[in-house]
Protein backbone atom coordinates (compact mmCIF):
# COMPACT_ATOMS: atom_id res chain seq x y z
CA UNK A 1 0.00 0.00 0.00
CA UNK A 2 1.36 3.40 -0.89
CA UNK A 3 1.96 5.63 2.10
CA UNK A 4 0.19 9.00 2.05
CA UNK A 5 1.94 10.47 5.02
CA UNK A 6 4.10 12.82 2.96
CA UNK A 7 1.42 13.81 0.42
CA UNK A 8 0.17 17.34 0.95
CA UNK A 9 -3.26 18.33 -0.28
CA UNK A 10 -3.44 21.70 -2.03
CA UNK A 11 -4.60 24.42 0.30
CA UNK A 12 -8.12 25.62 -0.36
CA UNK A 13 -8.18 29.37 -0.12
CA UNK A 14 -11.28 30.62 1.67
CA UNK A 15 -12.74 33.65 0.00
CA UNK A 16 -15.83 35.63 0.83
CA UNK A 17 -18.17 35.92 -2.11
CA UNK A 18 -17.52 39.11 -4.05
CA UNK A 19 -20.34 41.61 -3.82
CA UNK A 20 -22.11 42.26 -7.07
CA UNK A 21 -21.24 45.52 -8.77
CA UNK A 22 -24.09 48.02 -9.04
CA UNK A 23 -26.06 47.73 -12.25
CA UNK A 24 -25.19 50.20 -15.00
CA UNK A 25 -27.31 53.33 -14.73
CA UNK A 26 -27.52 55.76 -17.68
CA UNK A 27 -29.03 58.27 -15.25
CA UNK A 28 -25.50 59.02 -14.09
CA UNK A 29 -25.12 60.93 -17.37
CA UNK A 30 -28.70 61.78 -18.32
CA UNK A 31 -29.75 63.38 -15.04
CA UNK A 32 -26.94 65.93 -14.54
CA UNK A 33 -26.91 66.91 -18.21
CA UNK A 34 -30.69 67.44 -18.02
CA UNK A 35 -30.17 69.59 -14.93
CA UNK A 36 -27.51 71.66 -16.72
CA UNK A 37 -29.91 72.65 -19.49
CA UNK A 38 -32.64 73.36 -16.94
CA UNK A 39 -30.43 75.65 -14.86
CA UNK A 40 -29.32 77.57 -17.97
CA UNK A 41 -32.87 78.00 -19.26
CA UNK A 42 -34.22 78.87 -15.82
CA UNK A 43 -31.61 81.58 -15.30
CA UNK A 44 -32.37 83.04 -18.73
CA UNK A 45 -36.11 83.13 -18.02
CA UNK A 46 -35.79 84.80 -14.62
CA UNK A 47 -33.75 87.58 -16.20
CA UNK A 48 -30.12 86.73 -15.48
CA UNK A 49 -29.51 87.65 -19.12
CA UNK A 50 -31.68 90.09 -21.11
CA UNK A 51 -34.52 88.60 -23.13
CA UNK A 52 -32.70 89.53 -26.32
CA UNK A 53 -29.75 87.37 -25.20
CA UNK A 54 -31.74 84.19 -24.54
CA UNK A 55 -29.66 82.56 -27.29
CA UNK A 56 -26.82 82.40 -24.76
CA UNK A 57 -28.31 79.09 -23.54
CA UNK A 58 -27.77 77.43 -26.93
CA UNK A 59 -24.27 76.00 -26.32
CA UNK A 60 -25.55 74.23 -23.21
CA UNK A 61 -28.97 73.04 -24.40
CA UNK A 62 -27.75 71.89 -27.82
CA UNK A 63 -24.16 70.69 -27.49
CA UNK A 64 -24.51 69.74 -23.83
CA UNK A 65 -27.99 68.67 -22.83
CA UNK A 66 -29.30 67.59 -26.23
CA UNK A 67 -26.21 65.58 -27.15
CA UNK A 68 -25.73 64.19 -23.64
CA UNK A 69 -29.32 62.99 -23.42
CA UNK A 70 -29.00 61.37 -26.85
CA UNK A 71 -26.04 59.36 -25.58
CA UNK A 72 -27.98 58.44 -22.42
CA UNK A 73 -30.90 57.33 -24.60
CA UNK A 74 -28.70 54.99 -26.65
CA UNK A 75 -27.10 53.68 -23.46
CA UNK A 76 -30.51 52.98 -21.88
CA UNK A 77 -31.80 51.26 -25.02
CA UNK A 78 -28.70 49.06 -25.19
CA UNK A 79 -29.47 47.86 -21.64
CA UNK A 80 -33.12 47.17 -22.46
CA UNK A 81 -34.35 49.94 -20.13
CA UNK A 82 -37.40 50.87 -22.18
CA UNK A 83 -38.94 53.53 -19.95
CA UNK A 84 -35.62 55.20 -19.20
CA UNK A 85 -34.74 55.28 -22.91
CA UNK A 86 -38.17 56.74 -23.66
CA UNK A 87 -37.80 59.50 -21.07
CA UNK A 88 -34.29 60.47 -22.13
CA UNK A 89 -35.29 60.26 -25.79
CA UNK A 90 -38.26 62.59 -25.28
CA UNK A 91 -36.13 65.15 -23.48
CA UNK A 92 -33.49 64.83 -26.21
CA UNK A 93 -36.18 65.82 -28.69
CA UNK A 94 -37.37 68.67 -26.50
CA UNK A 95 -33.97 70.27 -25.95
CA UNK A 96 -32.74 69.83 -29.52
CA UNK A 97 -36.00 71.18 -30.96
CA UNK A 98 -35.80 74.13 -28.54
CA UNK A 99 -32.30 74.85 -29.83
CA UNK A 100 -33.58 74.60 -33.41
CA UNK A 101 -36.42 76.99 -32.56
CA UNK A 102 -34.09 79.61 -31.13
CA UNK A 103 -31.61 79.32 -33.98
CA UNK A 104 -34.33 79.37 -36.62
CA UNK A 105 -36.10 82.41 -35.19
CA UNK A 106 -32.88 84.35 -34.64
CA UNK A 107 -31.73 83.70 -38.22
CA UNK A 108 -35.17 83.71 -39.87
CA UNK A 109 -34.66 80.19 -41.20
CA UNK A 110 -38.37 79.39 -41.19
CA UNK A 111 -39.54 82.61 -42.88
CA UNK A 112 -42.19 83.17 -40.19
CA UNK A 113 -43.69 86.67 -40.49
CA UNK A 114 -43.03 88.77 -37.40
CA UNK A 115 -46.73 89.02 -36.39
CA UNK A 116 -46.91 85.21 -36.33
CA UNK A 117 -43.82 84.53 -34.24
CA UNK A 118 -45.67 84.52 -30.90
CA UNK A 119 -48.19 81.91 -32.04
CA UNK A 120 -45.41 79.84 -33.59
CA UNK A 121 -43.59 79.78 -30.25
CA UNK A 122 -46.88 78.96 -28.52
CA UNK A 123 -47.40 76.08 -30.96
CA UNK A 124 -44.02 74.69 -29.93
CA UNK A 125 -44.86 75.05 -26.23
CA UNK A 126 -48.36 73.58 -26.52
CA UNK A 127 -47.07 70.55 -28.42
CA UNK A 128 -44.48 69.75 -25.77
CA UNK A 129 -46.88 70.48 -22.91
CA UNK A 130 -49.22 67.80 -24.28
CA UNK A 131 -46.38 65.27 -24.62
CA UNK A 132 -44.96 66.02 -21.18
CA UNK A 133 -48.41 65.73 -19.63
CA UNK A 134 -48.73 62.27 -21.18
CA UNK A 135 -45.28 61.41 -19.81
CA UNK A 136 -46.37 62.58 -16.35
CA UNK A 137 -49.38 60.25 -16.46
CA UNK A 138 -47.21 57.39 -17.73
CA UNK A 139 -44.77 57.86 -14.83
CA UNK A 140 -47.18 57.27 -11.94
CA UNK A 141 -45.63 53.85 -11.21
CA UNK A 142 -42.18 55.40 -10.87
CA UNK A 143 -40.90 56.91 -7.60
CA UNK A 144 -42.70 60.18 -6.88
CA UNK A 145 -39.63 62.37 -7.51
CA UNK A 146 -39.68 61.46 -11.20
CA UNK A 147 -43.38 62.19 -11.59
CA UNK A 148 -42.84 65.52 -9.85
CA UNK A 149 -40.09 66.48 -12.31
CA UNK A 150 -42.36 65.77 -15.28
CA UNK A 151 -45.30 67.61 -13.69
CA UNK A 152 -43.14 70.68 -13.06
CA UNK A 153 -42.05 70.61 -16.70
CA UNK A 154 -45.73 70.77 -17.69
CA UNK A 155 -46.36 73.66 -15.28
CA UNK A 156 -43.41 75.60 -16.71
CA UNK A 157 -44.60 75.03 -20.27
CA UNK A 158 -48.16 76.16 -19.45
CA UNK A 159 -46.85 79.32 -17.80
CA UNK A 160 -44.72 80.01 -20.87
CA UNK A 161 -47.69 79.45 -23.18
CA UNK A 162 -49.76 82.12 -21.42
CA UNK A 163 -46.74 84.36 -20.94
CA UNK A 164 -45.96 84.17 -24.66
CA UNK A 165 -49.51 84.72 -25.91
CA UNK A 166 -50.12 87.62 -23.51
CA UNK A 167 -46.61 89.11 -23.64
CA UNK A 168 -46.54 88.75 -19.87
CA UNK A 169 -42.99 88.93 -18.51
CA UNK A 170 -44.20 88.00 -15.01
CA UNK A 171 -45.52 84.63 -16.18
CA UNK A 172 -42.31 83.96 -18.11
CA UNK A 173 -40.29 84.77 -15.01
CA UNK A 174 -42.49 82.48 -12.90
CA UNK A 175 -41.85 79.73 -15.45
CA UNK A 176 -38.13 80.33 -14.97
CA UNK A 177 -38.39 79.61 -11.25
CA UNK A 178 -40.33 76.42 -11.98
CA UNK A 179 -37.60 75.39 -14.44
CA UNK A 180 -34.98 75.97 -11.74
CA UNK A 181 -37.08 73.85 -9.36
CA UNK A 182 -37.17 70.83 -11.66
CA UNK A 183 -33.49 71.40 -12.42
CA UNK A 184 -32.81 71.12 -8.67
CA UNK A 185 -34.83 67.90 -8.56
CA UNK A 186 -32.74 66.60 -11.45
CA UNK A 187 -29.59 67.27 -9.41
CA UNK A 188 -31.12 65.42 -6.44
CA UNK A 189 -31.90 62.42 -8.64
CA UNK A 190 -28.35 62.51 -10.00
CA UNK A 191 -26.92 62.48 -6.47
CA UNK A 192 -29.09 59.46 -5.73
CA UNK A 193 -27.80 57.65 -8.83
CA UNK A 194 -24.21 58.61 -7.95
CA UNK A 195 -24.60 57.34 -4.38
CA UNK A 196 -25.98 53.98 -5.52
CA UNK A 197 -23.38 53.55 -8.27
CA UNK A 198 -20.54 54.11 -5.81
CA UNK A 199 -21.90 51.62 -3.29
CA UNK A 200 -23.79 54.06 -1.07
CA UNK A 201 -27.38 54.19 0.04
CA UNK A 202 -30.24 55.31 -2.15
CA UNK A 203 -31.86 58.65 -1.40
CA UNK A 204 -35.57 58.80 -0.55
CA UNK A 205 -37.50 59.36 -3.79
CA UNK A 206 -41.07 59.01 -2.56
CA UNK A 207 -43.64 56.30 -3.13
CA UNK A 208 -45.18 55.90 -6.58
CA UNK A 209 -48.67 57.34 -6.95
CA UNK A 210 -49.86 53.99 -8.32
CA UNK A 211 -48.48 50.62 -7.24
JSON list of N, CA, C and O in Angstrom, two decimals, residues 2 4-5 8 12-13 18-19 35 37 40 62 65 75 79 86 88 96 106 120 127 138 145 153 160 162 189 193 196:
[
{"chain": "A", "resi": 2, "resn": "UNK", "atom": "N", "xyz": [0.55, 2.18, -0.81]},
{"chain": "A", "resi": 2, "resn": "UNK", "atom": "CA", "xyz": [1.36, 3.40, -0.89]},
{"chain": "A", "resi": 2, "resn": "UNK", "atom": "C", "xyz": [1.10, 4.28, 0.31]},
{"chain": "A", "resi": 2, "resn": "UNK", "atom": "O", "xyz": [-0.05, 4.55, 0.67]},
{"chain": "A", "resi": 4, "resn": "UNK", "atom": "N", "xyz": [0.65, 7.63, 2.37]},
{"chain": "A", "resi": 4, "resn": "UNK", "atom": "CA", "xyz": [0.19, 9.00, 2.05]},
{"chain": "A", "resi": 4, "resn": "UNK", "atom": "C", "xyz": [0.63, 10.01, 3.09]},
{"chain": "A", "resi": 4, "resn": "UNK", "atom": "O", "xyz": [0.16, 11.14, 3.11]},
{"chain": "A", "resi": 5, "resn": "UNK", "atom": "N", "xyz": [1.56, 9.58, 3.93]},
{"chain": "A", "resi": 5, "resn": "UNK", "atom": "CA", "xyz": [1.94, 10.47, 5.02]},
{"chain": "A", "resi": 5, "resn": "UNK", "atom": "C", "xyz": [2.58, 11.76, 4.52]},
{"chain": "A", "resi": 5, "resn": "UNK", "atom": "O", "xyz": [2.44, 12.82, 5.11]},
{"chain": "A", "resi": 8, "resn": "UNK", "atom": "N", "xyz": [0.88, 16.15, 0.47]},
{"chain": "A", "resi": 8, "resn": "UNK", "atom": "CA", "xyz": [0.17, 17.34, 0.95]},
{"chain": "A", "resi": 8, "resn": "UNK", "atom": "C", "xyz": [-0.96, 17.70, -0.01]},
{"chain": "A", "resi": 8, "resn": "UNK", "atom": "O", "xyz": [-0.75, 17.78, -1.21]},
{"chain": "A", "resi": 12, "resn": "UNK", "atom": "N", "xyz": [-6.92, 25.00, 0.20]},
{"chain": "A", "resi": 12, "resn": "UNK", "atom": "CA", "xyz": [-8.12, 25.62, -0.36]},
{"chain": "A", "resi": 12, "resn": "UNK", "atom": "C", "xyz": [-8.26, 27.00, 0.24]},
{"chain": "A", "resi": 12, "resn": "UNK", "atom": "O", "xyz": [-8.43, 27.15, 1.45]},
{"chain": "A", "resi": 13, "resn": "UNK", "atom": "N", "xyz": [-8.13, 27.99, -0.60]},
{"chain": "A", "resi": 13, "resn": "UNK", "atom": "CA", "xyz": [-8.18, 29.37, -0.12]},
{"chain": "A", "resi": 13, "resn": "UNK", "atom": "C", "xyz": [-9.63, 29.75, 0.12]},
{"chain": "A", "resi": 13, "resn": "UNK", "atom": "O", "xyz": [-10.50, 29.61, -0.74]},
{"chain": "A", "resi": 18, "resn": "UNK", "atom": "N", "xyz": [-17.63, 37.69, -3.64]},
{"chain": "A", "resi": 18, "resn": "UNK", "atom": "CA", "xyz": [-17.52, 39.11, -4.05]},
{"chain": "A", "resi": 18, "resn": "UNK", "atom": "C", "xyz": [-18.91, 39.72, -4.18]},
{"chain": "A", "resi": 18, "resn": "UNK", "atom": "O", "xyz": [-19.83, 39.10, -4.70]},
{"chain": "A", "resi": 19, "resn": "UNK", "atom": "N", "xyz": [-19.05, 40.93, -3.70]},
{"chain": "A", "resi": 19, "resn": "UNK", "atom": "CA", "xyz": [-20.34, 41.61, -3.82]},
{"chain": "A", "resi": 19, "resn": "UNK", "atom": "C", "xyz": [-20.56, 42.02, -5.27]},
{"chain": "A", "resi": 19, "resn": "UNK", "atom": "O", "xyz": [-19.62, 42.42, -5.96]},
{"chain": "A", "resi": 35, "resn": "UNK", "atom": "N", "xyz": [-30.17, 68.49, -15.90]},
{"chain": "A", "resi": 35, "resn": "UNK", "atom": "CA", "xyz": [-30.17, 69.59, -14.93]},
{"chain": "A", "resi": 35, "resn": "UNK", "atom": "C", "xyz": [-29.40, 70.79, -15.45]},
{"chain": "A", "resi": 35, "resn": "UNK", "atom": "O", "xyz": [-29.78, 71.94, -15.21]},
{"chain": "A", "resi": 37, "resn": "UNK", "atom": "N", "xyz": [-29.06, 71.89, -18.58]},
{"chain": "A", "resi": 37, "resn": "UNK", "atom": "CA", "xyz": [-29.91, 72.65, -19.49]},
{"chain": "A", "resi": 37, "resn": "UNK", "atom": "C", "xyz": [-31.01, 73.38, -18.76]},
{"chain": "A", "resi": 37, "resn": "UNK", "atom": "O", "xyz": [-31.36, 74.52, -19.10]},
{"chain": "A", "resi": 40, "resn": "UNK", "atom": "N", "xyz": [-29.60, 76.51, -16.99]},
{"chain": "A", "resi": 40, "resn": "UNK", "atom": "CA", "xyz": [-29.32, 77.57, -17.97]},
{"chain": "A", "resi": 40, "resn": "UNK", "atom": "C", "xyz": [-30.60, 78.24, -18.43]},
{"chain": "A", "resi": 40, "resn": "UNK", "atom": "O", "xyz": [-30.69, 79.48, -18.47]},
{"chain": "A", "resi": 62, "resn": "UNK", "atom": "N", "xyz": [-27.96, 72.66, -26.59]},
{"chain": "A", "resi": 62, "resn": "UNK", "atom": "CA", "xyz": [-27.75, 71.89, -27.82]},
{"chain": "A", "resi": 62, "resn": "UNK", "atom": "C", "xyz": [-26.57, 70.94, -27.70]},
{"chain": "A", "resi": 62, "resn": "UNK", "atom": "O", "xyz": [-26.73, 69.72, -27.74]},
{"chain": "A", "resi": 65, "resn": "UNK", "atom": "N", "xyz": [-26.83, 69.44, -23.25]},
{"chain": "A", "resi": 65, "resn": "UNK", "atom": "CA", "xyz": [-27.99, 68.67, -22.83]},
{"chain": "A", "resi": 65, "resn": "UNK", "atom": "C", "xyz": [-28.55, 67.80, -23.96]},
{"chain": "A", "resi": 65, "resn": "UNK", "atom": "O", "xyz": [-28.83, 66.61, -23.76]},
{"chain": "A", "resi": 75, "resn": "UNK", "atom": "N", "xyz": [-27.60, 54.52, -24.54]},
{"chain": "A", "resi": 75, "resn": "UNK", "atom": "CA", "xyz": [-27.10, 53.68, -23.46]},
{"chain": "A", "resi": 75, "resn": "UNK", "atom": "C", "xyz": [-28.25, 52.91, -22.81]},
{"chain": "A", "resi": 75, "resn": "UNK", "atom": "O", "xyz": [-28.18, 51.69, -22.61]},
{"chain": "A", "resi": 79, "resn": "UNK", "atom": "N", "xyz": [-29.29, 48.67, -22.84]},
{"chain": "A", "resi": 79, "resn": "UNK", "atom": "CA", "xyz": [-29.47, 47.86, -21.64]},
{"chain": "A", "resi": 79, "resn": "UNK", "atom": "C", "xyz": [-30.90, 47.31, -21.53]},
{"chain": "A", "resi": 79, "resn": "UNK", "atom": "O", "xyz": [-31.21, 46.61, -20.57]},
{"chain": "A", "resi": 86, "resn": "UNK", "atom": "N", "xyz": [-37.08, 55.89, -23.18]},
{"chain": "A", "resi": 86, "resn": "UNK", "atom": "CA", "xyz": [-38.17, 56.74, -23.66]},
{"chain": "A", "resi": 86, "resn": "UNK", "atom": "C", "xyz": [-38.11, 58.13, -23.05]},
{"chain": "A", "resi": 86, "resn": "UNK", "atom": "O", "xyz": [-38.28, 59.14, -23.76]},
{"chain": "A", "resi": 88, "resn": "UNK", "atom": "N", "xyz": [-35.45, 59.72, -21.64]},
{"chain": "A", "resi": 88, "resn": "UNK", "atom": "CA", "xyz": [-34.29, 60.47, -22.13]},
{"chain": "A", "resi": 88, "resn": "UNK", "atom": "C", "xyz": [-34.45, 60.84, -23.60]},
{"chain": "A", "resi": 88, "resn": "UNK", "atom": "O", "xyz": [-34.03, 61.93, -24.02]},
{"chain": "A", "resi": 96, "resn": "UNK", "atom": "N", "xyz": [-33.27, 69.57, -28.18]},
{"chain": "A", "resi": 96, "resn": "UNK", "atom": "CA", "xyz": [-32.74, 69.83, -29.52]},
{"chain": "A", "resi": 96, "resn": "UNK", "atom": "C", "xyz": [-33.72, 70.66, -30.35]},
{"chain": "A", "resi": 96, "resn": "UNK", "atom": "O", "xyz": [-33.31, 71.53, -31.11]},
{"chain": "A", "resi": 106, "resn": "UNK", "atom": "N", "xyz": [-33.92, 83.30, -34.65]},
{"chain": "A", "resi": 106, "resn": "UNK", "atom": "CA", "xyz": [-32.88, 84.35, -34.64]},
{"chain": "A", "resi": 106, "resn": "UNK", "atom": "C", "xyz": [-32.28, 84.59, -36.02]},
{"chain": "A", "resi": 106, "resn": "UNK", "atom": "O", "xyz": [-31.79, 85.69, -36.31]},
{"chain": "A", "resi": 120, "resn": "UNK", "atom": "N", "xyz": [-46.31, 80.94, -33.21]},
{"chain": "A", "resi": 120, "resn": "UNK", "atom": "CA", "xyz": [-45.41, 79.84, -33.59]},
{"chain": "A", "resi": 120, "resn": "UNK", "atom": "C", "xyz": [-44.68, 79.30, -32.37]},
{"chain": "A", "resi": 120, "resn": "UNK", "atom": "O", "xyz": [-44.53, 78.09, -32.20]},
{"chain": "A", "resi": 127, "resn": "UNK", "atom": "N", "xyz": [-47.39, 71.92, -27.99]},
{"chain": "A", "resi": 127, "resn": "UNK", "atom": "CA", "xyz": [-47.07, 70.55, -28.42]},
{"chain": "A", "resi": 127, "resn": "UNK", "atom": "C", "xyz": [-46.31, 69.80, -27.33]},
{"chain": "A", "resi": 127, "resn": "UNK", "atom": "O", "xyz": [-46.67, 68.67, -26.96]},
{"chain": "A", "resi": 138, "resn": "UNK", "atom": "N", "xyz": [-47.86, 58.69, -17.53]},
{"chain": "A", "resi": 138, "resn": "UNK", "atom": "CA", "xyz": [-47.21, 57.39, -17.73]},
{"chain": "A", "resi": 138, "resn": "UNK", "atom": "C", "xyz": [-46.23, 57.06, -16.62]},
{"chain": "A", "resi": 138, "resn": "UNK", "atom": "O", "xyz": [-45.85, 55.89, -16.45]},
{"chain": "A", "resi": 145, "resn": "UNK", "atom": "N", "xyz": [-40.52, 61.28, -7.08]},
{"chain": "A", "resi": 145, "resn": "UNK", "atom": "CA", "xyz": [-39.63, 62.37, -7.51]},
{"chain": "A", "resi": 145, "resn": "UNK", "atom": "C", "xyz": [-39.62, 62.51, -9.02]},
{"chain": "A", "resi": 145, "resn": "UNK", "atom": "O", "xyz": [-39.55, 63.63, -9.54]},
{"chain": "A", "resi": 153, "resn": "UNK", "atom": "N", "xyz": [-42.32, 70.25, -15.31]},
{"chain": "A", "resi": 153, "resn": "UNK", "atom": "CA", "xyz": [-42.05, 70.61, -16.70]},
{"chain": "A", "resi": 153, "resn": "UNK", "atom": "C", "xyz": [-43.34, 71.08, -17.37]},
{"chain": "A", "resi": 153, "resn": "UNK", "atom": "O", "xyz": [-43.36, 72.09, -18.09]},
{"chain": "A", "resi": 160, "resn": "UNK", "atom": "N", "xyz": [-45.34, 79.38, -19.69]},
{"chain": "A", "resi": 160, "resn": "UNK", "atom": "CA", "xyz": [-44.72, 80.01, -20.87]},
{"chain": "A", "resi": 160, "resn": "UNK", "atom": "C", "xyz": [-45.72, 80.21, -22.00]},
{"chain": "A", "resi": 160, "resn": "UNK", "atom": "O", "xyz": [-45.62, 81.19, -22.75]},
{"chain": "A", "resi": 162, "resn": "UNK", "atom": "N", "xyz": [-48.97, 80.91, -21.72]},
{"chain": "A", "resi": 162, "resn": "UNK", "atom": "CA", "xyz": [-49.76, 82.12, -21.42]},
{"chain": "A", "resi": 162, "resn": "UNK", "atom": "C", "xyz": [-48.88, 83.36, -21.39]},
{"chain": "A", "resi": 162, "resn": "UNK", "atom": "O", "xyz": [-49.31, 84.44, -21.81]},
{"chain": "A", "resi": 189, "resn": "UNK", "atom": "N", "xyz": [-31.83, 63.76, -8.07]},
{"chain": "A", "resi": 189, "resn": "UNK", "atom": "CA", "xyz": [-31.90, 62.42, -8.64]},
{"chain": "A", "resi": 189, "resn": "UNK", "atom": "C", "xyz": [-30.53, 61.95, -9.10]},
{"chain": "A", "resi": 189, "resn": "UNK", "atom": "O", "xyz": [-30.19, 60.76, -8.99]},
{"chain": "A", "resi": 193, "resn": "UNK", "atom": "N", "xyz": [-28.42, 58.62, -7.91]},
{"chain": "A", "resi": 193, "resn": "UNK", "atom": "CA", "xyz": [-27.80, 57.65, -8.83]},
{"chain": "A", "resi": 193, "resn": "UNK", "atom": "C", "xyz": [-26.30, 57.52, -8.54]},
{"chain": "A", "resi": 193, "resn": "UNK", "atom": "O", "xyz": [-25.75, 56.41, -8.57]},
{"chain": "A", "resi": 196, "resn": "UNK", "atom": "N", "xyz": [-25.76, 55.41, -5.30]},
{"chain": "A", "resi": 196, "resn": "UNK", "atom": "CA", "xyz": [-25.98, 53.98, -5.52]},
{"chain": "A", "resi": 196, "resn": "UNK", "atom": "C", "xyz": [-24.85, 53.38, -6.34]},
{"chain": "A", "resi": 196, "resn": "UNK", "atom": "O", "xyz": [-24.34, 52.29, -6.04]}
]
